[in-house]
CSV table of C-alpha atoms in Angstrom, one decimal:
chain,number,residue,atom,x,y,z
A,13,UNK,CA,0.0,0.0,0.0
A,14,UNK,CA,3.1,2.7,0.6
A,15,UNK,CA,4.4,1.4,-2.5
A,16,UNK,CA,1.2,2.6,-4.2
A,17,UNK,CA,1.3,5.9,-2.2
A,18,UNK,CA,4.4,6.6,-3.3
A,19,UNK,CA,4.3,6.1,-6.7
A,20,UNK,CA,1.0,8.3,-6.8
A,21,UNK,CA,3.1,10.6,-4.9
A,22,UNK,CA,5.8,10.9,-7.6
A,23,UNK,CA,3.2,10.8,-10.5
A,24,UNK,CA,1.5,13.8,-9.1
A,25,UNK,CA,4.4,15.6,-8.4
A,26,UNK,CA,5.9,15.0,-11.8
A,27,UNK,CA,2.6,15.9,-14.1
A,28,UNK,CA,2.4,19.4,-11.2
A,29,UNK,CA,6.2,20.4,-12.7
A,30,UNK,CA,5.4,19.6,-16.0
A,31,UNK,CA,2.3,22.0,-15.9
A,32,UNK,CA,3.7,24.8,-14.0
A,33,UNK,CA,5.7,26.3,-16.8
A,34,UNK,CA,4.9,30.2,-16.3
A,35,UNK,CA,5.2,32.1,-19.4
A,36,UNK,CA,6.3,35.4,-19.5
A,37,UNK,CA,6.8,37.8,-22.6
A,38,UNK,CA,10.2,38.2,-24.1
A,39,UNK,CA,11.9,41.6,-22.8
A,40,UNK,CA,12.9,42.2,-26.7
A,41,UNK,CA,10.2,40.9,-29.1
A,42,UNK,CA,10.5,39.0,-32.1
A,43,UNK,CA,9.6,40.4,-35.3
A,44,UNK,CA,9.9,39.2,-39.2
A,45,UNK,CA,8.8,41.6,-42.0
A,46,UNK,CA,9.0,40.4,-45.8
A,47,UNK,CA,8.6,42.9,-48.8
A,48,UNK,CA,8.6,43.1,-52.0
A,49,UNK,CA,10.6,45.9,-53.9
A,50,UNK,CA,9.9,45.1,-58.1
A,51,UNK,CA,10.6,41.6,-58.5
A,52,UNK,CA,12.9,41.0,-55.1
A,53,UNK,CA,11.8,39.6,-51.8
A,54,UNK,CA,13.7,41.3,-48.7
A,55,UNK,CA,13.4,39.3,-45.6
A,56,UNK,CA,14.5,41.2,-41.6
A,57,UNK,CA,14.7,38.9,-38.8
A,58,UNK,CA,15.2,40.8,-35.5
A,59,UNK,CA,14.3,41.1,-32.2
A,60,UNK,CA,13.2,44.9,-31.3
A,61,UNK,CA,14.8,46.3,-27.5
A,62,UNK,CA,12.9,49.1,-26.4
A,63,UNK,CA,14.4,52.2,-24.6
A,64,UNK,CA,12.9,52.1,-21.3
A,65,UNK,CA,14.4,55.4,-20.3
A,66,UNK,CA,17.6,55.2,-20.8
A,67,UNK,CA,20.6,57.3,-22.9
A,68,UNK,CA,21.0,55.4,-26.3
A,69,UNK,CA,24.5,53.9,-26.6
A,70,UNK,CA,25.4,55.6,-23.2
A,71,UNK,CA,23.3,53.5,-20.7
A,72,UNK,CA,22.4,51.2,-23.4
A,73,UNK,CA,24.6,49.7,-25.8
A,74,UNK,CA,28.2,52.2,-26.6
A,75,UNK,CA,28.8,54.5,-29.4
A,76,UNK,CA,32.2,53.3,-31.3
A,77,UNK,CA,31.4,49.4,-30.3
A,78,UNK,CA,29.8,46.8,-32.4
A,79,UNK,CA,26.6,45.6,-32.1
A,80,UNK,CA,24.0,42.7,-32.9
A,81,UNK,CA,21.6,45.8,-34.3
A,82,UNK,CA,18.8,44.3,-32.5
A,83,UNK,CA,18.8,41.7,-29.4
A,84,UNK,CA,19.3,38.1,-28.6
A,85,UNK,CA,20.1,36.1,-31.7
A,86,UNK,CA,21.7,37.4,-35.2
A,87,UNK,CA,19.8,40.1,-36.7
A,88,UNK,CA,19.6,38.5,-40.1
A,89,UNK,CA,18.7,40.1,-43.8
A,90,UNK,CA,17.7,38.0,-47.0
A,91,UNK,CA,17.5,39.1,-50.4
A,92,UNK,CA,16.4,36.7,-52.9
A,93,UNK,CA,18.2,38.3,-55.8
A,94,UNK,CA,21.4,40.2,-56.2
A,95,UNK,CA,21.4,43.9,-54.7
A,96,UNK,CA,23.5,47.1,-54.4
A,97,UNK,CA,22.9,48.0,-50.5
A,98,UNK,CA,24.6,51.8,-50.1
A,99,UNK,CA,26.6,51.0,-54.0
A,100,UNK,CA,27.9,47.8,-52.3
A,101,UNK,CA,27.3,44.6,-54.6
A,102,UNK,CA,25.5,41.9,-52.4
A,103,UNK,CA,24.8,38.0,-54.1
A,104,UNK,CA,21.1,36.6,-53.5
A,105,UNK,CA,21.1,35.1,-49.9
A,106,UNK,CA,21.1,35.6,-46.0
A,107,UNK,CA,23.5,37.7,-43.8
A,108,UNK,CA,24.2,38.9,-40.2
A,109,UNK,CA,23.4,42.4,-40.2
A,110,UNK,CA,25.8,44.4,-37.5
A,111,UNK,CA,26.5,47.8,-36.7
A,112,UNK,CA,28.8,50.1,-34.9
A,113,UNK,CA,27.0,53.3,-33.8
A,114,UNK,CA,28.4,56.2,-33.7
A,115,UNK,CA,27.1,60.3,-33.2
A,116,UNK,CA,27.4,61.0,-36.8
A,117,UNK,CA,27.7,58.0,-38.7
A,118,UNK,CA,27.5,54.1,-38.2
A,119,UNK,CA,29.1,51.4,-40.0
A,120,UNK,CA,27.0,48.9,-41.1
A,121,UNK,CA,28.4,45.4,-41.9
A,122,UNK,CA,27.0,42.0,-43.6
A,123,UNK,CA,28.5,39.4,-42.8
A,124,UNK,CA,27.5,35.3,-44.0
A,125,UNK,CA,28.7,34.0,-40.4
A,126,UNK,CA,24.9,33.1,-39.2
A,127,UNK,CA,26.6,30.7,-36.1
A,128,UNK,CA,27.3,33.8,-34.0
A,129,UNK,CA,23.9,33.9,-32.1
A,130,UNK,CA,24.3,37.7,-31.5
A,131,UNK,CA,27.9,37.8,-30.2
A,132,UNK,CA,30.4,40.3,-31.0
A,133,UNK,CA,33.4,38.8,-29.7
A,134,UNK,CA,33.9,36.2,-32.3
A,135,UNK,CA,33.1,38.4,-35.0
A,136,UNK,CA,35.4,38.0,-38.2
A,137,UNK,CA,36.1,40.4,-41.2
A,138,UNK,CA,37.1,37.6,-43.0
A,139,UNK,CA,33.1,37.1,-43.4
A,140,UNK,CA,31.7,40.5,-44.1
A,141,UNK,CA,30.5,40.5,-48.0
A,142,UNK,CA,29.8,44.5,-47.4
A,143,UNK,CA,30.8,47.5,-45.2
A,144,UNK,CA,30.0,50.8,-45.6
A,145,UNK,CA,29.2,54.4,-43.3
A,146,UNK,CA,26.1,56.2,-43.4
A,147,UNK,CA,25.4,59.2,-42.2
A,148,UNK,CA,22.7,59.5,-39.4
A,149,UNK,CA,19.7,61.5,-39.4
A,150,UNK,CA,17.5,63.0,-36.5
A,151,UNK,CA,13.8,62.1,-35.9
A,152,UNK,CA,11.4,64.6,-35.0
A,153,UNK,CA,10.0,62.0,-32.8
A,154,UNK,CA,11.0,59.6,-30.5
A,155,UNK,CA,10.9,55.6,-31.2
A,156,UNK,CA,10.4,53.2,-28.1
A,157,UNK,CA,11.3,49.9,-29.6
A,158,UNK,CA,14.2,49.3,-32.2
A,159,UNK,CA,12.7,49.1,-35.8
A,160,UNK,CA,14.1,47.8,-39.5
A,161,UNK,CA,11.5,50.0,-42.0
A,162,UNK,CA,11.6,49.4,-45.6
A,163,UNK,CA,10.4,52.3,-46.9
A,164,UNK,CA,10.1,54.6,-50.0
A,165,UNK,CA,9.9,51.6,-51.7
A,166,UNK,CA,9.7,52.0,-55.7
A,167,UNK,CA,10.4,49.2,-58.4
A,168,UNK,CA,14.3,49.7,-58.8
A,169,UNK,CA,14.8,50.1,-55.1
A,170,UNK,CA,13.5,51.2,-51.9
A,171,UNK,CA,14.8,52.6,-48.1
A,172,UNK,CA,16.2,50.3,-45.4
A,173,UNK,CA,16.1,52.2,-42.0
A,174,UNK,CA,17.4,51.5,-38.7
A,175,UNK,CA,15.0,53.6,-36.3
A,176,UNK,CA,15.8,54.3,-32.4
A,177,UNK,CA,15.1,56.9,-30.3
A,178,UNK,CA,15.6,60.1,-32.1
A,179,UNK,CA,18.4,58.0,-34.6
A,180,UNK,CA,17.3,57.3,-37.6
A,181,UNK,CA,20.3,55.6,-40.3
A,182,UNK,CA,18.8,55.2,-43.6
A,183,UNK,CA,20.6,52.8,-46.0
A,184,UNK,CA,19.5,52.9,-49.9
A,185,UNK,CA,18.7,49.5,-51.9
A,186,UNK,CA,19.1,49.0,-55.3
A,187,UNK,CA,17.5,46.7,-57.5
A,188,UNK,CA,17.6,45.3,-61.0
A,189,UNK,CA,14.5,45.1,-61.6
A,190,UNK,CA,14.4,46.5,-65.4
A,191,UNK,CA,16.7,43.9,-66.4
A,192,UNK,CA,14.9,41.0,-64.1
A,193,UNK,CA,11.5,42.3,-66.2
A,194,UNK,CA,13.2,42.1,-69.9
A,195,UNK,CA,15.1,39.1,-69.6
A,196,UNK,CA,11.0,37.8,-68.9
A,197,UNK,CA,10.3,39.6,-71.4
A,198,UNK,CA,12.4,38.1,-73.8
A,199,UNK,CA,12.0,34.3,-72.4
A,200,UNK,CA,8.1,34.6,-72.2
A,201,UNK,CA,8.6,36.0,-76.1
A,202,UNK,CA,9.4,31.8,-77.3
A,203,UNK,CA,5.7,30.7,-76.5
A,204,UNK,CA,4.1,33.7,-75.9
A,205,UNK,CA,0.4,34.1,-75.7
A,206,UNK,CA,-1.3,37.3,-76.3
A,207,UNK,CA,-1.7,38.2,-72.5
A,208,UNK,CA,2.4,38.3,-73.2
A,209,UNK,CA,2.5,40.2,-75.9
A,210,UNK,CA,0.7,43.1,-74.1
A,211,UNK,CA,2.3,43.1,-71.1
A,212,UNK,CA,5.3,42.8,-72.7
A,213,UNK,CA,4.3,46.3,-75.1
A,214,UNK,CA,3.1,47.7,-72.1
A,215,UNK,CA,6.6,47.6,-70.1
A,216,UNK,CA,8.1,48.6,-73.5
A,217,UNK,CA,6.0,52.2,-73.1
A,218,UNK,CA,5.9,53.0,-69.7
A,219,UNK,CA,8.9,52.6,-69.1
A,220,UNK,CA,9.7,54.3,-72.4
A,221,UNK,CA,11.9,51.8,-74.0
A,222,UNK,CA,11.7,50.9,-78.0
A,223,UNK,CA,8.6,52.4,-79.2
A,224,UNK,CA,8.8,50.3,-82.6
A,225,UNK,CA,9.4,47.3,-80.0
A,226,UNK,CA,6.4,48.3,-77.8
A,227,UNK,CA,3.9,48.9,-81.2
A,228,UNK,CA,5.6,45.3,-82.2
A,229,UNK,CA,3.9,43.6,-79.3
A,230,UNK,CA,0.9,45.2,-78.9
A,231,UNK,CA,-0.1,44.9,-82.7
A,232,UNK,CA,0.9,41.4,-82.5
A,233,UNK,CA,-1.7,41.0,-79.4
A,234,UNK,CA,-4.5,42.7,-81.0
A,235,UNK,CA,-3.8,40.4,-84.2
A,236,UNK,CA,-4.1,37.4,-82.0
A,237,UNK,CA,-8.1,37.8,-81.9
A,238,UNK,CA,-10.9,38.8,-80.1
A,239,UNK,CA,-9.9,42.5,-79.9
A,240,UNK,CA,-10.3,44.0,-76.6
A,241,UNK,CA,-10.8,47.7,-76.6
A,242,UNK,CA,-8.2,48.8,-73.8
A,243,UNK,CA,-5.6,46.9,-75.3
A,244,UNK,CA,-6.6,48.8,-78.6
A,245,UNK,CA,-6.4,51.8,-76.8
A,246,UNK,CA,-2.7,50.8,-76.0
A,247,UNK,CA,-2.2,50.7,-79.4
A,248,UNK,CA,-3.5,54.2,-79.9
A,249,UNK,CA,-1.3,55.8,-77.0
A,250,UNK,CA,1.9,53.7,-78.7
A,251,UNK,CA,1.4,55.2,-82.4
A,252,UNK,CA,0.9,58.8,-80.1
A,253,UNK,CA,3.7,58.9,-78.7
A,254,UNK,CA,5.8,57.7,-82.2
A,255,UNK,CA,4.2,60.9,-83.9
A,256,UNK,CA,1.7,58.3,-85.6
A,257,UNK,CA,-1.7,60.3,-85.2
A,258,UNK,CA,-3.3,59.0,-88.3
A,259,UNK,CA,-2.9,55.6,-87.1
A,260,UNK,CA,-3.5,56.7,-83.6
A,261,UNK,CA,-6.7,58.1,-84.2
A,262,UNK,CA,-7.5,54.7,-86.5
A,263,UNK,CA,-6.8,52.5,-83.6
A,264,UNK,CA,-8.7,55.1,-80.9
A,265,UNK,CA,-11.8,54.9,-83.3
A,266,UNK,CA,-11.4,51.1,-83.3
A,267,UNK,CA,-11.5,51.4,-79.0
A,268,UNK,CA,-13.9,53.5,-79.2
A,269,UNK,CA,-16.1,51.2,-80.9
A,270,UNK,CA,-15.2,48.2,-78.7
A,271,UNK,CA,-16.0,50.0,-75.8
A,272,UNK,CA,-19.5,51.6,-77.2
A,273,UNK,CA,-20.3,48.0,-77.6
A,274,UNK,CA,-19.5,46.8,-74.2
A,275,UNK,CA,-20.6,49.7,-72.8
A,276,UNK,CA,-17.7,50.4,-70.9
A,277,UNK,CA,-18.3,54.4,-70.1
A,278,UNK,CA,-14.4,54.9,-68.8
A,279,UNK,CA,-13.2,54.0,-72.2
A,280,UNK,CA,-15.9,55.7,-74.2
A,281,UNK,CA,-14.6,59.5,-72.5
A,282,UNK,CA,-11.0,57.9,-72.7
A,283,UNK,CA,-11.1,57.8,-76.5
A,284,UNK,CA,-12.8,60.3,-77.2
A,285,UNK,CA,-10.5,62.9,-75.1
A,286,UNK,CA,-7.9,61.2,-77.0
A,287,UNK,CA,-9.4,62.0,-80.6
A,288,UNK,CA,-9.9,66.1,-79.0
A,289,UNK,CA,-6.2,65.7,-78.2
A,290,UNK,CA,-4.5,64.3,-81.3
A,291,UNK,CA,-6.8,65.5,-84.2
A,292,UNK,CA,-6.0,68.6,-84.8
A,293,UNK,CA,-1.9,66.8,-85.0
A,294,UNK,CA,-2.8,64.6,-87.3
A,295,UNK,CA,-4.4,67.0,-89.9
A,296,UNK,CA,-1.3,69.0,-89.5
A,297,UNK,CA,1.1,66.7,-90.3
């Protein structure tokens, strides 16, 4: 019977301690934040230390001393293509992202030693892929908890900022998207349907490439078959902007008509503003 009592004793006592486990929030919270800038995915992994009344990098962490940029683990950056961070050239992949603060300016460092777990000590040059100064700013606000912003963000590039207090160290990031979008362009081009086509014509003018190239495309999509009257109208705004308005106007009347007939009112005012526009060129010429 004591044999039994005891075991029951033990059994009790070993389900209260594996119960028991109090949980508490981390003093420096976790955060992940992925964006997209054009075509490239940029992935932060950092944990966020607030200020809780002290002097930055007097009471808390030291101007002229390296640090994690962040708390507990590695703060880590990913990019899945190559970049230019601050005109440095950085290969697709994951780094440790550290800093060393200073009044003016901090160096910022990426290293691909991801075993370091935060640690300064063991930190190696040997293992940096970029290192470079930027000048700091000052915040008309104050910021409680350490944040990684990517801001500003545009399709060849966007901001990455390191925000504290009143310090705010802003660091550019370059992209390649253009080049990313025309070698698509020109691989889509060896089976390419007549959604490709378009898109393809529509890259080529707005981002004012080839005309001849962007008229090429769109032509070839509005060959390809039921005739759609904004992709029309692309062709209209193409021949415009080659000096075309004859053809322009053709292809606006042709919208026009498209639209008329699925009695799309956006497209109806659209092309006829654009006939009030280029008329009075195309008589001229």
């Amino acid at each position: 019977m004591k044999k039994i009592l005891f075991v029951l004793c033990c059994s009790f006592s070993f389900l209260v301690s594996t119960q028991a486990q109090i949980k508490t929030p981390a003093p420096s919270q976790f955060c992940k934040i992925e964006q997209n800038v054009g075509l490239t995915k940029v992935t932060i992994e950092y944990s966020r230390p607030n200020v809780k009344g002290r002097e930055l990098f007097v009471e808390v962490e030291e101007f002229g001393k390296m640090w994690r940029t962040g708390a507990n683990q590695t703060t880590k950056i990913t990019f899945d293509d190559d970049v230019k961070l601050e005109g440095k050239d950085v290969k697709a992949g994951t780094y440790g992202l550290y800093t060393i603060p200073g009044k003016e300016k901090w160096t910022v460092m990426l290293t691909t030693d991801l075993k370091l777990n935060g640690s300064v000590d063991k930190y190696d040059t040997a293992n940096e892929v970029a290192r470079f100064d930027v000048m700091v700013e000052s915040m008309p606000m104050n910021i409680e908890t350490f944040t990684i912003d990517i801001g500003d963000i545009e399709d060849n590039g966007a901001l990455i900022s390191l925000l504290w207090g009143t310090y705010m160290v802003p660091m550019q990031l370059d992209l390649n998207t253009d080049d990313q979008v025309m070698a698509s362009i020109e691989t889509a081009m060896a089976g390419t349907s007549k959604a490709d086509y378009y898109a393809a014509g529509s890259y080529y003018f707005a981002k004012e490439k080839d005309m001849n190239k962007a008229l090429e495309y769109v032509q070839k999509a509005n060959s390809m078959g039921d005739k759609k009257f904004w992709q029309v109208y692309k062709e209209a705004e193409i021949l415009a902007k080659m000096g075309k308005y004859k053809e322009a106007l053709e292809a606006s009347q042709v919208s026009l008509d498209l639209a008329k007939a699925a009695d799309y009112k956006a497209y109806i005012k659209r092309n006829e503003d654009f006939m009030k526009k280029y008329i009075g060129k195309a008589k001229s010429k």
